[in-house]
Every structure is written in C-alpha cells, then in structure tokens.
C-alpha cells in the first residue's frame, strides 16, 4: 500500500515537472541553415546580429548605414564566422527557431567583392538554404554649400549636421562612429562629401559669431552631378544690437527754459528802470 502511494506520488511529481519544463524545451528548439557562396580567393568573415523578435524589422538601408560597432551597441547578440577561401557553403547549426539575424561581411574584410547584406529568419526546416549575392558598388557623391550674411559677405565658423532622408524618418549620418558635422571655412564654403546617392537634410547647429542661428533646414539630393553644381547659399541674419535708451528729460528742459526766460525778463526790467 505504502509502495503504491509512493509510486503515485512520484508519478504526480514527474507529471508536474513535465508540464513546467516542456515550454522551456519548446523555446529551445533549434534548426540549421546552409548559406551558399560564390567561390572566393580569400577568406570571408561574416557577422550575424540577432534582431529582436516581435518588432517591426528595420529597413536594410538603415542597417547598412550603421557601422559594426553601432550595430553591436544596438544589437549586442552578435556572432562571427569565417568561410575559408575556396569554400562555397557554410552550415550554421543550433540556431533558435524563429530567430532573425542581420548578416553581412565584417567591416575589416570588406572589399570590392563584398557580399550583399541580408535578413535571415530561421525556420523549422533543417534544409533551409540561403544563396548570397555580390553587392553592387554603391554610388557616392558630394554637395557644395556656402555660408553668407544677409548683409553680404561670406561667414566662417557655422556648424551643420547632415541627416539622411529615409522613407519614414530622418536619421543622422554617422561617420567614424560620430555624427557627420560640417563647418564653413574662411570663404564660407563647405561641402558634404562622400555620401551615398540619395536625399539628405542640412541642419545648422552653431551660428557664426554675431549672427542668429538659422532654423531653416535645407534639403538636398546627392547625385552624379551634384558636386559640380553651383554652391547653395545658406543665409544668416545678423544679431540686432540693443538700442541705447536715452532717458526722457523733456520736463527738466522745460523748467530750465522757463527759468532762463524769467531771468532775462527780470534783467530787462532792471536795466530799463536804471536807465530811466
């Protein structure tokens, strides 16, 4: 009898453990993905950033413009793997089913024959395959500006931020891990350089000395011919000097005039009587 109760108790405990642990095991289900490459004469190093699930995926263009360091800061779950030269496929095993990755070549290995970045979503099929493509060279260009005063003449020392216009919002252009800033030179000229073709916005963040900060943003388009066009003028208004307030002295002047007139009148009367 006691043995039967003990067995039933152990079975109950096992059942409870099963129901408690089964969701955990379900979440840990993994799969594998095979990535196919064109044969290369050099090693290819890939970086895979795991993107958050259940959220709207960022645009590929937005991810592409970020540096490896910026991506790792935003998506800290990152893995790297090297494909030896001559190999044409890579098998990634034990990837969580449902996980989403942004995949591209690591920055230090980027070259003329870099791969096009892509989004990888792991499904339950162990035969899942991805075929990579060579990235097309990204066209880049520049855009000229000149800072001038509304009263005429060029202005030095104005600072600007450059923002990228995407389909949904503006995003600051990042270069070298920092926001891309431009400063006008002695002749007022400055240029937005080495930007991928596309739409941008220029925002003034520091005005030249003695001038008001311009709140007007300037939209511009980087194209094949934008670097050679006439510089776009960015105008600043001078600060208005404070007026010198002259105190009102009308009453005092009036009193002085009256007193002077009375004194002259008295002097005149005195002289008339004396001569008379």
XYZ file of C-alpha atoms in Angstrom:
276
model
C 0.000 0.000 0.000
C 2.734 2.412 1.001
C 4.712 1.494 -2.096
C 1.677 2.195 -4.294
C 1.190 5.623 -2.741
C 4.881 6.391 -3.176
C 4.723 5.413 -6.846
C 1.621 7.562 -7.409
C 3.356 10.498 -5.675
C 6.434 10.131 -7.865
C 4.280 9.949 -10.989
C 2.475 13.137 -9.962
C 5.774 14.934 -9.414
C 7.069 13.777 -12.798
C 3.880 14.984 -14.476
C 4.215 18.404 -12.850
C 7.839 18.649 -13.892
C 6.917 17.720 -17.447
C 4.272 20.431 -17.745
C 6.556 23.017 -16.152
C 9.606 22.255 -18.254
C 8.014 21.476 -21.615
C 7.551 25.171 -22.580
C 11.225 25.777 -21.856
C 12.292 22.919 -24.090
C 9.862 24.142 -26.752
C 11.527 27.567 -26.726
C 14.927 25.964 -27.128
C 14.113 24.202 -30.382
C 16.887 24.763 -32.893
C 17.479 24.326 -36.595
C 20.268 24.700 -39.134
C 20.743 26.915 -42.180
C 23.060 26.425 -45.155
C 24.454 29.593 -46.732
C 25.778 29.259 -50.289
C 28.520 31.498 -51.714
C 30.323 32.030 -54.963
C 33.879 30.726 -54.808
C 36.293 33.354 -53.494
C 40.094 33.550 -53.448
C 40.076 34.979 -49.918
C 38.518 34.157 -46.564
C 35.080 35.635 -45.975
C 34.189 36.743 -42.464
C 30.500 37.116 -41.693
C 28.862 38.888 -38.771
C 25.338 37.938 -37.640
C 23.398 40.344 -35.422
C 20.301 38.844 -33.792
C 17.379 41.248 -34.174
C 14.595 41.465 -31.571
C 11.573 39.290 -32.324
C 8.008 40.563 -32.294
C 9.027 44.025 -33.520
C 8.934 45.762 -36.878
C 12.137 44.925 -38.703
C 14.366 47.910 -39.513
C 14.964 48.714 -43.157
C 18.008 47.099 -44.760
C 19.201 50.538 -45.853
C 19.091 51.768 -42.254
C 21.105 48.780 -41.028
C 23.569 49.063 -43.908
C 24.465 52.664 -42.999
C 25.468 51.673 -39.452
C 28.998 50.635 -38.558
C 29.721 47.243 -36.983
C 30.258 48.962 -33.628
C 26.921 50.783 -33.853
C 25.088 47.579 -34.756
C 26.704 45.709 -31.870
C 25.754 48.501 -29.478
C 22.131 48.322 -30.626
C 22.009 44.520 -31.060
C 24.551 43.037 -28.603
C 23.814 39.401 -29.553
C 26.310 39.064 -32.408
C 28.268 36.119 -33.786
C 31.083 35.966 -36.324
C 32.088 33.075 -38.547
C 34.793 32.685 -41.189
C 34.321 30.939 -44.523
C 37.725 29.688 -45.778
C 38.713 30.702 -49.300
C 37.509 28.302 -51.944
C 34.527 27.136 -49.878
C 31.108 27.648 -51.413
C 28.824 26.868 -48.486
C 28.573 27.306 -44.748
C 26.288 25.362 -42.390
C 25.074 27.233 -39.312
C 23.794 24.785 -36.701
C 21.841 25.094 -33.452
C 20.156 28.348 -34.389
C 16.977 29.089 -32.383
C 13.873 28.549 -34.500
C 12.191 31.887 -35.179
C 15.359 33.893 -34.576
C 16.049 36.749 -37.013
C 19.555 37.855 -37.996
C 21.052 40.687 -39.998
C 24.005 39.198 -41.900
C 26.829 40.954 -43.714
C 30.595 40.840 -44.128
C 32.591 42.190 -41.202
C 33.934 45.685 -41.853
C 37.627 44.790 -41.703
C 37.123 42.288 -44.532
C 35.052 44.458 -46.827
C 36.448 44.806 -50.326
C 35.471 45.234 -53.928
C 33.756 41.821 -53.982
C 31.760 42.222 -50.769
C 28.501 40.349 -50.346
C 25.107 41.984 -50.296
C 23.767 42.038 -46.702
C 20.540 40.151 -45.993
C 17.992 39.269 -43.304
C 17.934 35.619 -42.176
C 14.900 34.170 -40.387
C 15.405 30.647 -39.020
C 12.504 28.264 -39.691
C 11.866 24.685 -38.596
C 13.206 23.152 -41.822
C 16.751 21.814 -41.411
C 17.112 22.009 -45.197
C 16.754 25.810 -45.192
C 19.174 27.360 -47.682
C 20.233 30.932 -48.452
C 22.064 31.984 -51.615
C 24.190 35.104 -51.267
C 24.727 37.746 -53.926
C 27.625 40.043 -54.670
C 26.951 43.610 -53.600
C 26.789 46.223 -56.320
C 29.253 49.081 -55.810
C 27.399 51.880 -54.047
C 27.498 55.172 -55.910
C 28.630 58.109 -53.813
C 28.879 61.848 -54.339
C 29.170 65.276 -52.731
C 27.203 68.519 -52.439
C 28.604 72.105 -52.146
C 27.347 74.945 -49.929
C 28.432 78.471 -48.993
C 27.580 80.403 -45.826
C 26.736 84.092 -46.378
C 25.400 87.058 -44.429
C 22.072 88.653 -45.287
C 24.031 91.933 -45.464
C 26.563 90.468 -47.899
C 29.877 88.676 -47.486
C 30.868 85.143 -46.508
C 30.717 83.739 -42.971
C 33.155 81.431 -41.212
C 32.529 79.066 -38.302
C 28.949 77.891 -38.853
C 28.445 74.209 -37.948
C 25.918 71.852 -39.519
C 24.602 68.317 -39.077
C 23.770 66.132 -42.072
C 20.668 63.912 -41.862
C 19.629 61.094 -44.186
C 16.068 61.235 -45.501
C 14.564 57.717 -45.439
C 11.045 56.701 -46.393
C 9.764 57.068 -42.837
C 12.017 59.482 -40.958
C 15.222 61.488 -40.767
C 18.323 59.792 -39.404
C 21.676 61.436 -38.615
C 24.535 60.472 -40.915
C 27.248 58.632 -38.966
C 30.912 58.640 -39.985
C 33.689 57.172 -37.902
C 31.242 56.382 -35.120
C 30.155 60.030 -34.727
C 27.579 62.308 -36.275
C 28.743 63.850 -39.529
C 29.379 67.578 -38.952
C 30.353 70.304 -41.441
C 31.930 73.703 -40.684
C 32.094 76.712 -43.023
C 35.629 77.885 -43.897
C 37.015 81.438 -44.152
C 35.414 81.968 -47.550
C 32.132 80.498 -46.259
C 32.393 77.331 -48.333
C 31.801 73.797 -47.076
C 30.865 70.501 -48.726
C 29.005 67.345 -47.758
C 31.428 64.705 -49.067
C 31.396 61.005 -49.895
C 27.698 60.359 -49.294
C 25.696 57.534 -50.905
C 23.318 58.781 -53.576
C 20.038 59.848 -52.026
C 18.127 62.576 -50.187
C 19.552 64.494 -47.233
C 18.780 67.424 -44.948
C 21.216 70.050 -43.642
C 20.603 71.475 -40.145
C 22.536 74.383 -38.638
C 23.545 73.756 -35.017
C 26.038 76.597 -34.429
C 25.735 80.084 -35.942
C 28.695 82.297 -36.889
C 29.724 84.809 -34.245
C 27.405 87.806 -34.213
C 24.651 86.043 -36.181
C 21.360 84.372 -35.361
C 21.031 80.590 -35.638
C 19.169 79.672 -38.806
C 16.167 77.464 -38.038
C 15.610 76.698 -41.712
C 16.603 73.200 -42.870
C 17.926 72.668 -46.384
C 17.017 69.550 -48.359
C 19.478 68.356 -50.989
C 19.994 65.401 -53.309
C 23.353 63.687 -53.871
C 23.641 62.548 -57.489
C 26.203 62.054 -60.257
C 26.331 65.782 -60.978
C 25.576 67.368 -57.573
C 29.259 68.002 -56.748
C 29.729 70.198 -59.831
C 26.696 72.431 -59.375
C 26.832 75.989 -58.001
C 27.086 76.052 -54.187
C 23.782 76.511 -52.391
C 23.747 79.694 -50.281
C 22.904 79.349 -46.594
C 21.947 82.801 -45.279
C 22.257 84.105 -41.716
C 20.703 87.231 -40.231
C 22.931 89.422 -38.024
C 22.018 89.902 -34.416
C 20.283 93.259 -33.828
C 22.334 95.350 -31.337
C 20.325 96.513 -28.295
C 19.017 100.074 -28.548
C 20.559 102.664 -26.254
C 17.723 104.096 -24.173
C 18.026 107.859 -23.697
C 16.207 108.954 -20.532
C 13.333 111.350 -21.104
C 14.438 114.870 -19.997
C 11.657 116.976 -21.508
C 10.332 118.297 -18.166
C 13.798 119.370 -16.957
C 14.488 121.228 -20.203
C 11.153 122.990 -19.974
C 11.916 124.179 -16.430
C 15.350 125.457 -17.495
C 13.839 127.372 -20.411
C 11.225 128.987 -18.131
C 13.840 129.940 -15.531
C 16.138 131.365 -18.200
C 13.271 133.371 -19.676
C 12.266 134.709 -16.268
C 15.873 135.698 -15.529
C 16.166 137.542 -18.843
C 12.834 139.288 -18.236
C 13.934 140.396 -14.748
C 17.257 141.634 -16.124
C 15.459 143.614 -18.811
C 13.136 145.289 -16.303
C 16.097 146.199 -14.114
C 18.023 147.764 -16.989
C 15.002 149.779 -18.148
C 14.407 151.246 -14.684
C 18.085 152.012 -14.204
C 18.333 153.898 -17.467
C 15.044 155.647 -16.834
